Amino acid sequence: MAESTALSVYLRERRMAAGLARTELAHRTQLAPLLITQIESGTLVPNPAMLQRLFDGLDVPLWYRKPILVLGLPAVESGAAPTAPSAEDLADLASLTHPACLTRFPTMDMLAANADYQRQFPGLGAGVNVLEWMFLNPAAKKAYLDWTTEAQLLVHAFRMLSPLAPSQRVTAIIESCGKSPDWDPVWTSEVRPQDIARRHLRLRERSTGLERRMMLRIYDPAFPSRPWWLYRLIPVR
């Protein structure tokens, strides 16, 4: 009997979270129910066409699909991916002139942040979980002019990707964030990213209190691939 892969577990949990029976997902994707059973059990690795249908049927946003595949399928590169940023990674981060950070996905643990990022988001540095900071640190609501929108987007990303993270770590984050009265309303909301009209982040400049509009750019480090993202905030001109 084949062993379930992280991808097969993810697809099964996303289907269950969506409240779909295998027969319903089969109807949505035009795949045979037996194929879905085999994919979810790990006995069949879906080809790109199958994955496209499954992601579409499960309403997985396009921007989550690459990290799901990176985490969900066995690595094809030789050697192990680094577990922490190197001195070169940190030097590159420090050289950026606008807020930037390195964040591990899918748990959203902060690995490093440059000086401008830490000025904009006090207390959000290496070793801090982004979700916990967002819900438990009062600085978050001072930094974000649209705090509720940003919290909803962050929680949606966590819910979409958390099946690929260790369950103990996911549980710890949820229990910690649950101490905030804001957590349950956001966690149980049905808001999706496509339902939110947001082109830019609206931040409050700490020194002046004035609005600061930023574009969010997310980069996936490569050669070798690393289990974190580079987030950059670029001023809207």
XYZ file of N, CA and C in Angstrom, residues 102-193:
276
model
N 11.875 37.973 5.380
C 11.889 36.569 4.987
C 10.948 35.825 5.933
N 9.937 35.179 5.369
C 8.930 34.501 6.178
C 8.780 33.057 5.733
N 8.802 32.158 6.707
C 8.647 30.736 6.401
C 7.182 30.432 6.111
N 6.945 29.705 5.050
C 5.584 29.277 4.766
C 5.492 27.775 5.016
N 4.341 27.224 5.395
C 3.054 27.911 5.512
C 2.720 28.416 6.918
N 3.668 28.297 7.873
C 3.338 28.683 9.247
C 3.455 30.180 9.491
N 4.092 30.914 8.551
C 4.243 32.370 8.654
C 5.083 32.777 9.855
N 6.152 32.025 10.086
C 7.130 32.393 11.107
C 8.171 33.308 10.473
N 8.461 34.418 11.128
C 9.405 35.400 10.602
C 10.828 34.915 10.840
N 11.634 34.913 9.769
C 13.036 34.508 9.875
C 13.963 35.705 9.965
N 13.623 36.790 9.282
C 14.455 37.993 9.320
C 13.671 39.142 8.717
N 14.003 40.353 9.119
C 13.369 41.553 8.574
C 14.403 42.665 8.530
N 14.352 43.478 7.478
C 15.303 44.584 7.414
C 14.856 45.738 8.311
N 15.678 46.755 8.416
C 15.424 47.834 9.373
C 14.141 48.591 9.051
N 13.873 48.843 7.768
C 12.671 49.599 7.403
C 11.410 48.816 7.734
N 11.460 47.500 7.576
C 10.302 46.660 7.910
C 10.013 46.716 9.411
N 11.050 46.640 10.210
C 10.852 46.652 11.660
C 10.429 48.026 12.168
N 10.815 49.080 11.455
C 10.313 50.408 11.819
C 8.820 50.512 11.526
N 8.388 49.939 10.414
C 6.976 50.015 10.038
C 6.110 49.094 10.904
N 6.666 47.939 11.290
C 5.912 46.944 12.058
C 6.671 46.610 13.346
N 6.569 47.440 14.353
C 7.325 47.225 15.601
C 7.024 45.862 16.227
N 8.083 45.182 16.627
C 7.922 43.890 17.285
C 7.834 42.717 16.339
N 7.800 42.983 15.022
C 7.685 41.892 14.052
C 9.056 41.642 13.435
N 9.830 40.837 14.150
C 11.176 40.521 13.697
C 11.416 39.030 13.733
N 12.660 38.637 13.636
C 13.033 37.229 13.610
C 12.486 36.497 14.830
N 11.915 35.320 14.602
C 11.392 34.496 15.684
C 9.949 34.769 16.044
N 9.337 35.768 15.422
C 7.942 36.121 15.727
C 7.037 35.532 14.649
N 5.888 35.021 15.056
C 4.907 34.523 14.093
C 4.041 35.687 13.620
N 3.871 35.807 12.306
C 3.145 36.944 11.744
C 1.684 36.962 12.205
N 1.038 35.802 12.236
C -0.357 35.746 12.683
C -0.493 36.166 14.140
N 0.396 35.658 14.984
C 0.321 36.014 16.397
C 0.553 37.509 16.586
N 1.494 38.072 15.839
C 1.733 39.512 15.928
C 0.493 40.283 15.481
N -0.117 39.831 14.402
C -1.274 40.537 13.841
C -2.423 40.600 14.825
N -2.642 39.525 15.575
C -3.805 39.461 16.459
C -3.506 39.832 17.903
N -2.271 39.738 18.323
C -1.962 39.921 19.739
C -1.150 41.174 20.044
N -0.523 41.762 19.045
C 0.298 42.950 19.285
C -0.490 44.201 18.897
N -0.723 45.130 19.825
C -1.485 46.354 19.505
C -0.860 47.171 18.378
N 0.436 46.979 18.128
C 1.095 47.736 17.064
C 0.509 47.415 15.695
N -0.106 46.230 15.545
C -0.636 45.830 14.238
C -1.748 46.767 13.783
N -2.671 47.095 14.687
C -3.795 47.958 14.304
C -3.349 49.402 14.098
N -2.226 49.762 14.682
C -1.680 51.099 14.441
C -0.972 51.159 13.092
N -0.383 50.043 12.687
C 0.380 50.009 11.438
C -0.523 49.913 10.215
N -1.597 49.123 10.317
C -2.484 48.904 9.178
C -3.726 49.780 9.292
N -3.976 50.591 8.274
C -5.205 51.385 8.254
C -6.421 50.507 7.941
N -6.196 49.408 7.216
C -7.264 48.450 6.911
C -6.952 47.130 7.608
N -6.894 47.160 8.932
C -6.450 45.979 9.679
C -7.336 44.776 9.404
N -8.652 44.940 9.412
C -9.551 43.800 9.233
C -9.322 43.123 7.894
N -9.187 43.907 6.838
C -8.941 43.342 5.512
C -7.643 42.548 5.489
N -6.576 43.125 6.030
C -5.287 42.435 6.017
C -5.322 41.179 6.885
N -6.038 41.232 8.012
C -6.157 40.056 8.869
C -6.920 38.943 8.151
N -7.984 39.301 7.430
C -8.750 38.303 6.694
C -7.911 37.635 5.610
N -7.122 38.416 4.896
C -6.267 37.858 3.848
C -5.199 36.946 4.438
N -4.641 37.350 5.555
C -3.605 36.552 6.205
C -4.171 35.223 6.699
N -5.337 35.276 7.317
C -5.960 34.052 7.828
C -6.364 33.139 6.680
N -6.854 33.705 5.590
C -7.219 32.875 4.442
C -6.005 32.123 3.912
N -4.872 32.808 3.784
C -3.649 32.150 3.323
C -3.240 31.036 4.279
N -3.336 31.291 5.564
C -2.976 30.282 6.568
C -3.885 29.065 6.454
N -5.185 29.297 6.279
C -6.123 28.178 6.172
C -5.874 27.365 4.917
N -5.512 28.034 3.822
C -5.278 27.326 2.576
C -4.008 26.482 2.624
N -2.981 26.961 3.319
C -1.682 26.298 3.291
C -1.381 25.455 4.521
N -2.117 25.659 5.611
C -1.782 24.979 6.866
C -1.837 23.450 6.809
N -2.644 22.818 5.910
C -2.575 21.355 5.857
C -1.189 20.820 5.500
N -0.314 21.677 4.992
C 1.043 21.257 4.636
C 2.038 21.484 5.772
N 1.578 22.030 6.891
C 2.447 22.300 8.035
C 2.251 21.237 9.109
N 3.223 21.053 10.006
C 3.040 20.117 11.124
C 1.800 20.496 11.934
N 0.955 19.520 12.206
C -0.324 19.806 12.861
C -0.131 20.422 14.244
N 0.942 20.000 14.964
C 1.172 20.564 16.297
C 1.458 22.058 16.221
N 2.210 22.466 15.184
C 2.538 23.886 15.038
C 1.293 24.685 14.666
N 0.470 24.138 13.789
C -0.774 24.811 13.402
C -1.674 24.987 14.615
N -1.810 23.931 15.415
C -2.646 23.995 16.612
C -2.127 25.048 17.591
N -0.811 25.107 17.762
C -0.224 26.084 18.690
C -0.507 27.507 18.238
N -0.406 27.771 16.942
C -0.672 29.114 16.416
C -2.135 29.487 16.622
N -3.038 28.557 16.319
C -4.472 28.820 16.472
C -4.821 29.081 17.938
N -4.260 28.271 18.837
C -4.550 28.459 20.264
C -4.007 29.795 20.760
N -2.837 30.178 20.291
C -2.258 31.453 20.707
C -3.092 32.620 20.190
N -3.433 32.604 18.903
C -4.223 33.688 18.317
C -5.624 33.736 18.910
N -6.114 32.572 19.369
C -7.449 32.513 19.953
C -7.607 33.343 21.210
N -6.505 33.816 21.778
C -6.579 34.687 22.951
C -7.094 36.078 22.585
N -7.055 36.406 21.298
C -7.550 37.702 20.845
C -9.049 37.627 20.568
N -9.836 38.607 20.995
C -11.278 38.609 20.692
C -11.558 38.778 19.204
N -10.559 39.202 18.448
C -10.747 39.376 17.003
C -10.583 38.068 16.233
N -10.001 37.061 16.871
C -9.641 35.852 16.132
C -10.856 35.105 15.602
N -11.805 34.763 16.441
C -12.942 33.936 16.010
C -13.738 34.567 14.872
N -14.074 35.870 14.927
C -14.817 36.454 13.807
C -14.062 36.374 12.476
N -12.739 36.550 12.522
C -11.962 36.492 11.284
C -11.788 35.048 10.836
N -11.501 34.149 11.775
C -11.267 32.734 11.449
C -12.509 32.084 10.837
N -13.674 32.462 11.314
C -14.906 31.825 10.841
C -15.549 32.567 9.678
N -14.964 33.685 9.251
C -15.554 34.438 8.144
C -15.358 33.672 6.841
N -16.264 33.885 5.907
C -16.205 33.215 4.611
C -15.587 34.104 3.539
N -14.943 35.182 3.951
C -14.370 36.119 2.989
C -13.190 35.467 2.265
N -13.153 35.634 0.945
C -12.056 35.137 0.122
C -11.293 36.323 -0.463
N -10.021 36.114 -0.843
C -9.251 37.231 -1.393
C -9.939 37.909 -2.570
